[in-house]
XYZ file of C-alpha atoms in Angstrom:
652
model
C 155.409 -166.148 -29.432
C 154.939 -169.477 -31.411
C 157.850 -171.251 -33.401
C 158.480 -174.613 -34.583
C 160.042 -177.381 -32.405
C 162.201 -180.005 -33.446
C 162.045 -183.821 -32.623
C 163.501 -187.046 -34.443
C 162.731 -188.201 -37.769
C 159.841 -190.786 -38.827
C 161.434 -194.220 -38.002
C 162.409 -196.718 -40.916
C 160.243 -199.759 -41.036
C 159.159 -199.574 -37.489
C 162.378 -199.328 -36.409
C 163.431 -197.628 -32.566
C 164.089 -193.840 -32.433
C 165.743 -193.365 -28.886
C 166.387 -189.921 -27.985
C 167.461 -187.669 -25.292
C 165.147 -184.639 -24.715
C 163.969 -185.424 -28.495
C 167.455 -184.954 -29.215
C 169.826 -187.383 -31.161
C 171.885 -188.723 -28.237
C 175.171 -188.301 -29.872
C 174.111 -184.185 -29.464
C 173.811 -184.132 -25.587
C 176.718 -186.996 -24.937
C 178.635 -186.349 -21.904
C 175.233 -184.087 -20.455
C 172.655 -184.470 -18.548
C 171.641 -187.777 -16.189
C 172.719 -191.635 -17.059
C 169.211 -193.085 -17.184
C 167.963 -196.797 -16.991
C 165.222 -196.409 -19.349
C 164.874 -195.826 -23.180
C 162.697 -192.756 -24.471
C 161.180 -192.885 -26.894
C 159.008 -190.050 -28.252
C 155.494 -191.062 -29.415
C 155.712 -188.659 -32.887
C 158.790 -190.790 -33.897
C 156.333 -194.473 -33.575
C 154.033 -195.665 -35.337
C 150.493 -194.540 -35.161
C 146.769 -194.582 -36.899
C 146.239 -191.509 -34.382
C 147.346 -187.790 -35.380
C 150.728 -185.830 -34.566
C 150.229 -182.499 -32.896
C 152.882 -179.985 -33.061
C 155.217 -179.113 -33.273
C 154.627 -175.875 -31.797
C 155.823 -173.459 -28.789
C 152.749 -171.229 -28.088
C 151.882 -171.613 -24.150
C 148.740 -173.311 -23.422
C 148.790 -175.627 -25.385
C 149.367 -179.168 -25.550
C 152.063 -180.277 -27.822
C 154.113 -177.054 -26.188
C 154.230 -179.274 -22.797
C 155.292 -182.323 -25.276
C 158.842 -183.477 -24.618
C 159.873 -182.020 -28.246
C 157.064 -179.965 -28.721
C 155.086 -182.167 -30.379
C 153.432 -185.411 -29.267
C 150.418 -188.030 -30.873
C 146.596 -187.829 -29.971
C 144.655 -190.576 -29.862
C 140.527 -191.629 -29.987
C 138.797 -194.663 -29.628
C 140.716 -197.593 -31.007
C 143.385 -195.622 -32.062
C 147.253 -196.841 -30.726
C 150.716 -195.893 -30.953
C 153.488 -198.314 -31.092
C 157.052 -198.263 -30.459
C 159.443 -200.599 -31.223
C 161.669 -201.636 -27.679
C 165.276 -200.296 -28.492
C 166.684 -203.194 -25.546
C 165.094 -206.237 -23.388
C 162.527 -204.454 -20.976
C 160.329 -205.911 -18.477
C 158.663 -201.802 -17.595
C 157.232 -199.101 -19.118
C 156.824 -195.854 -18.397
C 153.693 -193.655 -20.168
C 153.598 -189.979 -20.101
C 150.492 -188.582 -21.592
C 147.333 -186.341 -21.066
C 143.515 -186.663 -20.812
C 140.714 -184.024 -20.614
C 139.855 -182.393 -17.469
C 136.485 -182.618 -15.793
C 134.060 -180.080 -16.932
C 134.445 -178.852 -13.706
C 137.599 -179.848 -12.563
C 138.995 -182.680 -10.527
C 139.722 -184.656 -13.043
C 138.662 -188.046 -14.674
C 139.845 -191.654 -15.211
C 140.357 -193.816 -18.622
C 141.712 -197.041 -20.322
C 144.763 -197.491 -21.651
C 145.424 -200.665 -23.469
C 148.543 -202.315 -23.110
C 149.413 -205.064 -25.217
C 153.399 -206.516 -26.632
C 153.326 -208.367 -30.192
C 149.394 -208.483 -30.014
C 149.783 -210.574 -26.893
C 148.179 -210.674 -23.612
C 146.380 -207.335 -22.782
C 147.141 -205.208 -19.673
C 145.479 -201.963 -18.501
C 146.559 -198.706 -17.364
C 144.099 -196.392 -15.423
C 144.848 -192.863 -16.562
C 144.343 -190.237 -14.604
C 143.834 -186.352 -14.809
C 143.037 -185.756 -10.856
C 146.716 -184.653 -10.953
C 146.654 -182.546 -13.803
C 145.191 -179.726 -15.497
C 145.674 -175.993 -13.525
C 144.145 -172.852 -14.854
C 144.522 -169.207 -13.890
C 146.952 -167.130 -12.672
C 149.607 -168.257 -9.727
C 148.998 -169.906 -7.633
C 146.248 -171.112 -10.056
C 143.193 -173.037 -9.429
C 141.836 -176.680 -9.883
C 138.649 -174.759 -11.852
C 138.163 -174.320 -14.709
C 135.828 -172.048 -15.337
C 137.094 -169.595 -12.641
C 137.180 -165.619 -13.287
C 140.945 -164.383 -13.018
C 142.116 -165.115 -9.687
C 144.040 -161.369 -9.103
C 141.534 -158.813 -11.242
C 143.621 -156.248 -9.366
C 147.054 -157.531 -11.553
C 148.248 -156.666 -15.194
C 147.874 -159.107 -17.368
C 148.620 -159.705 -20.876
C 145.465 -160.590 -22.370
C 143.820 -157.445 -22.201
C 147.183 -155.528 -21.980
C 145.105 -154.161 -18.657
C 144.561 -154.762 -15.216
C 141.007 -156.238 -15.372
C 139.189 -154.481 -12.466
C 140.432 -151.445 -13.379
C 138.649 -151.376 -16.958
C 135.008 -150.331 -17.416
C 133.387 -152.406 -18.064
C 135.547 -154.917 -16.069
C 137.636 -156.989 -18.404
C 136.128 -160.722 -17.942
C 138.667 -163.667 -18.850
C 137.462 -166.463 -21.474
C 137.369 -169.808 -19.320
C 139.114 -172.090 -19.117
C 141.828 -168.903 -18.460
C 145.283 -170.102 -19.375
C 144.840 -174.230 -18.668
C 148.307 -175.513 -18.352
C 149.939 -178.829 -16.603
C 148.325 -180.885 -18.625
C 150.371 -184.277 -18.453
C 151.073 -187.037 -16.301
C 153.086 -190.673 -16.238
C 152.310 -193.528 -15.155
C 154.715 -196.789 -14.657
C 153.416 -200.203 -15.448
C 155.013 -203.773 -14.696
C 155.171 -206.071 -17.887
C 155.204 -209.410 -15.984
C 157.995 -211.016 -18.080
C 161.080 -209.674 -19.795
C 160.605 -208.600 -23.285
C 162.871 -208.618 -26.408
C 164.688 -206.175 -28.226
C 162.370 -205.747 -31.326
C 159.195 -206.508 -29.492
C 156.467 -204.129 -29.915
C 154.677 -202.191 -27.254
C 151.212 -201.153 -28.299
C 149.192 -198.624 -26.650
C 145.400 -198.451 -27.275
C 142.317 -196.396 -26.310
C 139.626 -198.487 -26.317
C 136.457 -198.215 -27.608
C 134.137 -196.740 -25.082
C 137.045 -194.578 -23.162
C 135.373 -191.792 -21.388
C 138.284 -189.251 -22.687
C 137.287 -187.820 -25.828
C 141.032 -187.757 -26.894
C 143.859 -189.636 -25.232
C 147.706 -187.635 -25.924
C 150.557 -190.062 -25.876
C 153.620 -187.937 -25.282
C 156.396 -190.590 -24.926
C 157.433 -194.264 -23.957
C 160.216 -194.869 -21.498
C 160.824 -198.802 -21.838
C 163.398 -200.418 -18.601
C 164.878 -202.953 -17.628
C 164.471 -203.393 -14.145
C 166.472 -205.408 -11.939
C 164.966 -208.153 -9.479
C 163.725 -206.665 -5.810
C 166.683 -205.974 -3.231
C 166.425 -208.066 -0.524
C 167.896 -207.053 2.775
C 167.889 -209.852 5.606
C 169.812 -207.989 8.255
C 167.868 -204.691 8.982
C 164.848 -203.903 10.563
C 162.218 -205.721 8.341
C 159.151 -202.940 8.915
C 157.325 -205.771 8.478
C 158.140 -207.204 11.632
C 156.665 -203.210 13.098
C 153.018 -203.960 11.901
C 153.698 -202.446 8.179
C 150.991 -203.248 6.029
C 152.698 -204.149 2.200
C 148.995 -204.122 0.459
C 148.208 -200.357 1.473
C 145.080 -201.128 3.407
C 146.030 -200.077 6.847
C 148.182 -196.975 7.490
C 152.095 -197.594 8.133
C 153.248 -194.765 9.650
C 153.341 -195.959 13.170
C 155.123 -199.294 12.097
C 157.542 -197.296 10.180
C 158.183 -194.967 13.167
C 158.588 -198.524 15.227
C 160.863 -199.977 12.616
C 163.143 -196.467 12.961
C 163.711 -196.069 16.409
C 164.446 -200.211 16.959
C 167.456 -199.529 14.351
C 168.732 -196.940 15.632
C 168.906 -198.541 19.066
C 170.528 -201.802 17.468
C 172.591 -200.103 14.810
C 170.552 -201.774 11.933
C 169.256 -200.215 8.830
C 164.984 -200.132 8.382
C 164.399 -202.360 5.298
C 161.140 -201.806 3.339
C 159.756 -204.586 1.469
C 158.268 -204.973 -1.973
C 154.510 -203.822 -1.741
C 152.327 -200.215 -1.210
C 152.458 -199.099 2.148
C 150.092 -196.492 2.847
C 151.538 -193.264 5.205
C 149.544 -189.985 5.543
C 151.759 -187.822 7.367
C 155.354 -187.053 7.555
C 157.849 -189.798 8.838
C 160.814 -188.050 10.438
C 164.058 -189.074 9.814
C 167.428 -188.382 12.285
C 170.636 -190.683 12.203
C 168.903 -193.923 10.191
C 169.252 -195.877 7.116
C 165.813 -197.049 5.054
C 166.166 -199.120 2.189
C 163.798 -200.425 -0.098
C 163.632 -203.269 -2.320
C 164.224 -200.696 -5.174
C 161.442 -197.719 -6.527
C 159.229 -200.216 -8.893
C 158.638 -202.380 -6.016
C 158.627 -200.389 -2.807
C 155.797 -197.589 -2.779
C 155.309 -195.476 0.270
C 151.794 -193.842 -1.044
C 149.543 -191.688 1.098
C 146.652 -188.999 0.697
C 146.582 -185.265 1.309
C 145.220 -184.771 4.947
C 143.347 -181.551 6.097
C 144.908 -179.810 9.352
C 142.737 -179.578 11.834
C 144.518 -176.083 12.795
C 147.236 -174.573 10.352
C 151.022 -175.607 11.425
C 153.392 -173.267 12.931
C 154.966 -172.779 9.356
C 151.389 -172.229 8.028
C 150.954 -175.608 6.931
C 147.214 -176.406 5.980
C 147.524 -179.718 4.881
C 149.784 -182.880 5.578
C 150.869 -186.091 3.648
C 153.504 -188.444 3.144
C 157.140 -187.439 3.298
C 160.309 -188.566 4.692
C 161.367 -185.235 6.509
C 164.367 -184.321 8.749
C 164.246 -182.262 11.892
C 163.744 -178.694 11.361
C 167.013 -176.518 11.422
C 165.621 -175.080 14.047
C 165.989 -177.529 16.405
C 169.767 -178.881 14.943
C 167.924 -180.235 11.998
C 169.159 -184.168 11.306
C 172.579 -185.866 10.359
C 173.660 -189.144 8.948
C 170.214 -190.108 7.031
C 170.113 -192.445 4.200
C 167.621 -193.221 1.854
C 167.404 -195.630 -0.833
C 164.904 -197.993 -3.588
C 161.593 -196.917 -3.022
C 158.999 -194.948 -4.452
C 157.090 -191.899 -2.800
C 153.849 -191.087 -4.261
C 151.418 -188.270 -3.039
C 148.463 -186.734 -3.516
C 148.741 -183.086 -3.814
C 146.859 -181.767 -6.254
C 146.796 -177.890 -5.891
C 149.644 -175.816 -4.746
C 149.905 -173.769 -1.298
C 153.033 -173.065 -1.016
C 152.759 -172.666 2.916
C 152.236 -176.504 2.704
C 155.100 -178.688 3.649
C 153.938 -181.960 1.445
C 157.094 -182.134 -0.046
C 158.393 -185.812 -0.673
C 161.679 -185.063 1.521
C 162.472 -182.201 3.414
C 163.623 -180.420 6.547
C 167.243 -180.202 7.256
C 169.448 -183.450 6.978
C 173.292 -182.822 6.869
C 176.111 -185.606 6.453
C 173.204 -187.484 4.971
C 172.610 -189.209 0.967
C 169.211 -189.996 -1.016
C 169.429 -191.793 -3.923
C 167.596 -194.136 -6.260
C 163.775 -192.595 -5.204
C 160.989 -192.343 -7.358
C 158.842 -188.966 -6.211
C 155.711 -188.704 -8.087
C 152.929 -186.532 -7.289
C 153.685 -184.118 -4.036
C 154.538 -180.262 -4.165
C 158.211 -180.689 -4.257
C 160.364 -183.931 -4.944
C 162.574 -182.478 -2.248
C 162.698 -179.127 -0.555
C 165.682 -178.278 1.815
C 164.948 -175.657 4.749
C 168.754 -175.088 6.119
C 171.227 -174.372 7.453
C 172.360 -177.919 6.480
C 175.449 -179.039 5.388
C 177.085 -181.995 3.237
C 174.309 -183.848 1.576
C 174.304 -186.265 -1.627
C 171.197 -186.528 -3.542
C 172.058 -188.769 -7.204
C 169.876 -191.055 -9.217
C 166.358 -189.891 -8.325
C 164.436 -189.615 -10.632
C 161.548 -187.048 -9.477
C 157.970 -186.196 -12.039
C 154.509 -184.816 -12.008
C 155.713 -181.952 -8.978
C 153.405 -179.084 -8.418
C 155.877 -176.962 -7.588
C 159.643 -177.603 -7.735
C 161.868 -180.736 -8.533
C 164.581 -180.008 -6.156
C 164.959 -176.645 -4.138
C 168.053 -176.008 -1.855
C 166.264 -173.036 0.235
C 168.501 -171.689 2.568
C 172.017 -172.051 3.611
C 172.530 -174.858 2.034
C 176.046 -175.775 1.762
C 178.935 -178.535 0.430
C 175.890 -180.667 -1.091
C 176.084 -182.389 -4.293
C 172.599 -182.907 -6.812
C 173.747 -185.524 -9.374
C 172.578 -187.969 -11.890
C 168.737 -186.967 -10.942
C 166.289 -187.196 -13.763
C 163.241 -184.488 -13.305
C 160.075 -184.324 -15.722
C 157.052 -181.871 -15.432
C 157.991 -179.871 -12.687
C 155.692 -176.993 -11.884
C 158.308 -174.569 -11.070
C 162.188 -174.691 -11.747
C 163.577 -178.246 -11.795
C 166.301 -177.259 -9.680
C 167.009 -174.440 -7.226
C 169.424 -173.147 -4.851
C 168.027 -169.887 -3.342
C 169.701 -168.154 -0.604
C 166.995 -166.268 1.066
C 168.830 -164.648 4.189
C 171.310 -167.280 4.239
C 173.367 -167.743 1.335
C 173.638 -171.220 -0.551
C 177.789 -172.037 -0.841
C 179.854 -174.357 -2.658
C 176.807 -176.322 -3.519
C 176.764 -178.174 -7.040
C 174.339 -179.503 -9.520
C 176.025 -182.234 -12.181
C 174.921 -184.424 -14.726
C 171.570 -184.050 -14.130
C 168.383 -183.907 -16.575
C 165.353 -181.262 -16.196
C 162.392 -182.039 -18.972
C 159.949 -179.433 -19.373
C 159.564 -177.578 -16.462
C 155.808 -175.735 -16.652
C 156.834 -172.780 -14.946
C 160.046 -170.899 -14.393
C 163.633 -172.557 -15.097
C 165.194 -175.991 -15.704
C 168.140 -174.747 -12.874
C 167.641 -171.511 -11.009
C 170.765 -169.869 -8.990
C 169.108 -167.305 -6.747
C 171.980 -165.531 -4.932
C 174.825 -167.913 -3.709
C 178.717 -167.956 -3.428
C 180.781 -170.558 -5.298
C 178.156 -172.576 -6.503
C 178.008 -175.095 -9.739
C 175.982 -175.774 -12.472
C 177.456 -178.739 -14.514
C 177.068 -180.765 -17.630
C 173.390 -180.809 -17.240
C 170.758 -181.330 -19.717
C 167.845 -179.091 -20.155
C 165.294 -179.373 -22.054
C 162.295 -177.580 -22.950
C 161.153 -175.090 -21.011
C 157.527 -174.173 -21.252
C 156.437 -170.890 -19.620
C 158.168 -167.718 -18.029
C 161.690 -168.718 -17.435
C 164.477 -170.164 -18.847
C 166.711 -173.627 -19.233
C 169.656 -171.555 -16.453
C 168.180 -168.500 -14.718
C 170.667 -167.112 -12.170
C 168.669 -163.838 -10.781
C 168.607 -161.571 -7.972
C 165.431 -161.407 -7.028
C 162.916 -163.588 -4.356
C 164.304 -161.953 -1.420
C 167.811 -163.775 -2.357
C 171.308 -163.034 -1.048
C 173.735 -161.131 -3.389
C 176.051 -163.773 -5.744
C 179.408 -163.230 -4.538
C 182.781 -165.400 -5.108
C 181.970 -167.252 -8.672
C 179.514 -169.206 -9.549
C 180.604 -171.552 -12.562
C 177.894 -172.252 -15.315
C 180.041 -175.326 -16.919
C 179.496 -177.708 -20.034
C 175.695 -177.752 -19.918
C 173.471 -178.071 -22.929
C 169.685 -176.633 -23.429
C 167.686 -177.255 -26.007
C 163.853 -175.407 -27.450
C 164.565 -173.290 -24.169
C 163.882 -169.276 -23.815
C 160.385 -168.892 -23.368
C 157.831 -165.797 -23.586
C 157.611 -163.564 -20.737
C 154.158 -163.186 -20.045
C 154.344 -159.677 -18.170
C 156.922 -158.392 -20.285
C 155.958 -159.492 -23.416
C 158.981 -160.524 -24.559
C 160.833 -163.901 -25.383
C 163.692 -165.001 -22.479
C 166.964 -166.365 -23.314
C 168.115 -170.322 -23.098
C 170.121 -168.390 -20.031
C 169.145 -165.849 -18.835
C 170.785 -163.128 -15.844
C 168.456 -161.080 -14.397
C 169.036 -158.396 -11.997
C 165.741 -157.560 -10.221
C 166.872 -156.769 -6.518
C 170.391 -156.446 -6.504
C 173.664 -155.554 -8.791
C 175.055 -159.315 -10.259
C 178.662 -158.325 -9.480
C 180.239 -162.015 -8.607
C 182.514 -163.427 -11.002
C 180.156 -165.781 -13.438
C 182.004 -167.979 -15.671
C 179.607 -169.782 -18.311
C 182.378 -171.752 -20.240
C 181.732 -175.054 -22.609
C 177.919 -174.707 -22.761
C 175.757 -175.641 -25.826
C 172.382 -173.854 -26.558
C 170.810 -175.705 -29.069
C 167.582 -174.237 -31.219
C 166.381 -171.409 -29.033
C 162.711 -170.202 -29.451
C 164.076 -166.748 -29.083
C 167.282 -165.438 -27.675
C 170.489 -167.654 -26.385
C 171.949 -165.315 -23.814
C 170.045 -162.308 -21.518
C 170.933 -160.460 -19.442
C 167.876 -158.165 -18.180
C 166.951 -155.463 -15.355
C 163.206 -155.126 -14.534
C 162.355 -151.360 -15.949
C 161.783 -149.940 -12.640
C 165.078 -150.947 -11.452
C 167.094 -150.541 -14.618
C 168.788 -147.337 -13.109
C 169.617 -149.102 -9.778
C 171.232 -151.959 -10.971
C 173.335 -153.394 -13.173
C 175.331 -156.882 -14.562
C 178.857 -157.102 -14.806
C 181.858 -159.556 -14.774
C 179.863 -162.004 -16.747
C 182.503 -164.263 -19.180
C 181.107 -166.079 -21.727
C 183.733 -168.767 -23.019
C 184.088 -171.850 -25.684
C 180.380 -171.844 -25.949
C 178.464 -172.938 -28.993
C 175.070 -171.615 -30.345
C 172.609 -173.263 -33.191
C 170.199 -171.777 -33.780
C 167.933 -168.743 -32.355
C 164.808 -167.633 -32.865
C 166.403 -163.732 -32.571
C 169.594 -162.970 -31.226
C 172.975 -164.510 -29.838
C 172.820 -161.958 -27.043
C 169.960 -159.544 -25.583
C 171.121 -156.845 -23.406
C 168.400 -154.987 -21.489
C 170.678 -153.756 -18.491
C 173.518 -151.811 -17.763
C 176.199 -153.349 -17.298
C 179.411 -155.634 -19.457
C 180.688 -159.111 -20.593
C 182.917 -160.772 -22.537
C 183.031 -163.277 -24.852
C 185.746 -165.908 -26.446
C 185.058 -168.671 -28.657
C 181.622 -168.186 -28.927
C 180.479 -169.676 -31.932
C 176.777 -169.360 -33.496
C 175.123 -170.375 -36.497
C 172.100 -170.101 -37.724
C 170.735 -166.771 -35.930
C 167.757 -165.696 -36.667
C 168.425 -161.583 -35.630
C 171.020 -159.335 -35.265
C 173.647 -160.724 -33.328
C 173.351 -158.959 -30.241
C 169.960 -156.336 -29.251
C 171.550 -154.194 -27.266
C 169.222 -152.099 -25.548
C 171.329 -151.180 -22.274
C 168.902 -149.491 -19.635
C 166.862 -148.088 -22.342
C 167.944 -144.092 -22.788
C 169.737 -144.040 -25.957
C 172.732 -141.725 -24.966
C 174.665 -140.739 -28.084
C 177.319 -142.489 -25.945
C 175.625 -145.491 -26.787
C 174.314 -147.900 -24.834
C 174.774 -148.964 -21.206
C 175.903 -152.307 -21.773
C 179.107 -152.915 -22.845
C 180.785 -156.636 -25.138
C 184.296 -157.340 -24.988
C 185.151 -159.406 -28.092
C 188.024 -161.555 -26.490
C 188.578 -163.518 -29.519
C 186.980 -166.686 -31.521
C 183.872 -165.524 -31.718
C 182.316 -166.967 -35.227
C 179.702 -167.821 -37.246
C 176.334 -166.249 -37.364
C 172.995 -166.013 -38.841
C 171.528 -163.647 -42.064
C 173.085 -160.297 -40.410
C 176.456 -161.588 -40.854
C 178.900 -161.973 -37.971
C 177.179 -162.447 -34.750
C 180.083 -160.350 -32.825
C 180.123 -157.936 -35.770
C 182.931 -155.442 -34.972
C 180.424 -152.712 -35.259
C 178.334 -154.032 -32.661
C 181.504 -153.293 -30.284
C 181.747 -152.242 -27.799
C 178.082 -150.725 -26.966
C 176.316 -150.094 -29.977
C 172.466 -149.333 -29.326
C 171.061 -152.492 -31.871
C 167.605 -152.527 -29.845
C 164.612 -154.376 -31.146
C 162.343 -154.444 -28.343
C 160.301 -157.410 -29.703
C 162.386 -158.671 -32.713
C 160.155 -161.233 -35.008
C 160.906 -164.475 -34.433
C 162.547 -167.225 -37.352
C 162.560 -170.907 -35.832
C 165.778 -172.070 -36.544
C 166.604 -175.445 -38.105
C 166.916 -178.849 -36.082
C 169.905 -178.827 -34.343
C 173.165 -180.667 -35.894
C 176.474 -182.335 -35.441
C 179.065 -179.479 -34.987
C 181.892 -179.628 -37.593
């Protein structure tokens, strides 16, 4: 279940290690989102605290690390990294301790640049820190939520032992990081060093630095012919609530044609602010924050809603759902700090066709942005969306012709991005160039049913429990895939992670075929999976469905593999592929575990490869595509041991 993770070397002389995903850029070029920041992972500074990690086991805390691995810190311990480019922002991701009880607790950071004048950072864990089993708890020392479900720990369902099977508290702890973005006050050098320091006295016992994203960020907009909410009654220090104003601000443009301009400053809005046929701009994400709390329902909503809190929503599809919205520069920041997934505290939602978001920060509510169609035609690039309970972005319902590009998401409690087609199938939808950073739960990009949909020259990147960096399944109630769906020049990297209820390690992608047949015509063509904790490719039927259905047409094409911690390929279906110009290298298994539907005909098994030509390299088997492996030979290793693979390289 554990292997080794990779990040950057030690730097020379102090000097800047920038990465991507803990990756060498020049390995992910052409992938994933174009970022303004710098990261910089905290293992690769200098430090007089400790590096944890690397290391892949669940539960723990350099697994949530970007890289696996990240640098702990006590009192009067620091990190320091070394700014790569002029930066007047930074951006900390790290962890404290929980409450002993949950809810969290505060501490210092110390902020200082060349030993100069000292800022300081507030951490927080109030936002971090879940236990138990979905859809978990804020306590600690909580028995097992479901006694009445299997789980792994005991290999049992706990109520059904005798004695009952108790859990060890805290029962599997998990979202344990956060970020926070801090305002220098002047423009820094390239060269300069950013120091961060506990200080003495911090109530956290330990203080885990994962990474530093430095920025350069550009002067506020400033928009003199719109609807200044200002002008509405909008309060820009956050005391009074600016929901109303907003609401004023809104329906003057639309009457005079005008866009709603936002201001620099925090204004503070508790419920949602709905959005039809309007244009709100900010004076850019560092500088406009639209911040409000989590607010009790007096009575639950029609769509079972207990709670409320900021969002920018459009009309529900119900009622024709909204057209022609636009929103731009600012910040949204929540307060949602359990998940009900009834809730709709999403940072945008609803149903908005014809309509474009772009350059938001969404910190801290359930989902960044949750779409309820049918809805049509909608452009969501250069978001950057972190800390989510739930999802980063989930296109949930007849979503169609809409575009998810250049979007940066980090620390997503569920996949980073989703189009599910429950009783209305997603179409010709497309996710490009975007970047998913470890995900907690489930997938970097989920595909749940859809026709003709895209998944492009993303980056994904670590993966931390129960899912994979590209999941495209049948299951959640989803439509069947039908036409193609085109899995194009993406790159993971450290994804595949251990399936708790199976008990088995999931492939960097990974088909699974739960509710229906996965028939459509899948094309994964140009895509990298670089050092996979267990397998690169799977394609899987639950066992009590193995008989029922079945993957085929799946074409595997100019893709390259280094590194796995088993196998190239895991078949546990029925079902064919093919492959050309697949090329591996350093495998850690047998090339392919074919294990079909699991009854060992002398026929061989149920799952059949097509070696269409290319197909080199491998690991300490020999050939990955071995032509004895061809075309169904029963190779199955239920739970193969597992050989971390070296850091991945420059292909020759």
């Amino acid at each position: 279940m554990s292997a080794s993770g990779t990040h950057a070397p030690l730097p020379a002389s102090g000097a800047p290690v920038v990465t991507r995903a803990a990756l060498a850029p020049s390995l992910v070029a052409g992938r994933g989102a174009s970022v303004g920041f710098a990261e910089q992972e905290a293992e690769s500074a200098t430090t007089s605290g400790t590096v944890i990690g690397p290391d892949r086991s669940a539960y723990t805390l350099p697994a949530e690390a970007s890289g696996r691995s990240a640098v702990r810190l006590t009192s009067g311990q620091y990190v320091e990294f070394t700014l790569p480019s002029a930066a007047n922002a930074v951006t900390v991701r790290y962890s404290i301790p929980d409450a002993p009880t949950g809810g969290g607790i505060t501490a210092p950071l110390n902020v200082t640049v060349d030993g100069g004048s000292r800022k300081t950072m507030t951490l927080t864990s109030q936002y971090a820190w879940l236990y138990n089993l979905y859809p978990f708890s804020n306590d600690p020392n909580a028995g097992v939520l479901h006694p009445d479900w299997w789980i792994t720990e005991c290999s049992c369902v706990p109520e059904a032992t005798t004695p009952p099977y108790t859990v060890t508290t805290p029962f599997r702890p998990n979202h344990f990081y956060d970020e926070q973005r801090l305002l220098l006050g002047r423009t820094y050098r390239a060269g300069d060093k950013v120091r961060l320091t506990v200080p003495a006295g911090s109530p956290a016992a330990w203080t885990v630095i994962d990474l530093l994203d430095s920025e350069l960020v550009a002067p506020p907009k400033v928009d003199l012919f719109a609807a200044n909410a200002l002008l509405f009654g909008a309060d820009p220090t956050g005391r009074r609530d600016s929901a109303d104003a907003i609401d004023r601000a809104i329906a003057f443009a639309k009457r005079t044609h005008l866009k709603v301009y936002l201001p620099p400053g925090t204004y503070q809005v508790n419920r949602h602010i709905i959005v039809d046929d309007v244009t709100i701009e900010g004076a850019g994400s560092w500088y406009t924050i639209v911040k409000g709390h989590q607010v009790d329902l007096a009575t639950p909503a029609p769509d079972g809603s207990v709670h409320t809190g900021v969002g920018f929503y459009g009309k529900d599809a119900s009622a024709g759902g909204s057209t022609n919205v636009h929103l731009s520069g600012f910040a949204i920041e929540g307060d949602v700090r359990e998940r009900i997934d009834t809730d709709q505290v999403n940072g945008v939602g609803g149903a908005m066709s014809d309509s474009t978001i772009d350059g938001l920060y969404i910190h801290h509510t359930k989902v960044g942005m949750w779409f309820d169609g049918p809805m049509h035609d909608l452009r969501i690039t250069g978001n950057i969306i972190a800390d989510q309970i739930a999802d980063g972005i989930n296109f949930h319902t007849g979503v169609t012709d809409s575009v998810v590009s250049n979007n940066f998401i980090r620390n997503s409690g569920d996949d980073g991005l989703a189009m599910w087609s429950e009783k209305v199938e997603d179409a010709r939808d497309t996710f490009d160039h975007n970047t998913v950073q470890t995900p907690v739960l489930a997938n970097g990009i989920a595909l749940y049913g859809g026709t003709d949909n895209t998944v492009s020259n993303n980056l994904v990147a670590d993966p931390i429990r129960e899912g994979s960096g590209i999941q495209l399944g049948s299951r959640f109630g989803a439509e069947a895939f039908t036409g193609h769906a085109w899995i194009t020049s993406n790159t993971t990297v450290r994804a595949g992670t251990f399936e708790l209820n199976w008990t088995i390690g999931l492939g960097a992608i990974w088909l699974y075929a739960l509710e229906r047949n996965i028939d459509a015509d899948i094309e994964v063509v140009g895509d990298n999976f670089l050092d996979n904790t267990y397998n690169a490719i799977m394609l899987v039927s639950d066992f009590p469905v193995k008989d029922l259905y079945s993957i085929t047409n799946v074409h595997f094409r100019d893709v390259r593999v280094d590194g796995t911690g088993t196998s190239v390929v895991s078949a546990r279906s029925a079902g064919s592929a093919s492959f050309q110009n697949v090329d591996a290298r350093n495998v850690g298994a047998v090339g392919v575990n074919n294990c079909g539907s699991f009854h060992f005909t002398s026929a061989g098994s149920e799952f059949s490869l097509t070696d269409l030509g290319g197909n080199d390299g491998g690991g300490t088997t020999g050939p990955w595509l071995a032509p004895w492996e061809l075309p169904n030979t029963i190779t199955c290793d239920d739970r193969p041991p597992v050989v971390a693979p070296p850091a991945p390289s420059a292909w020759s």
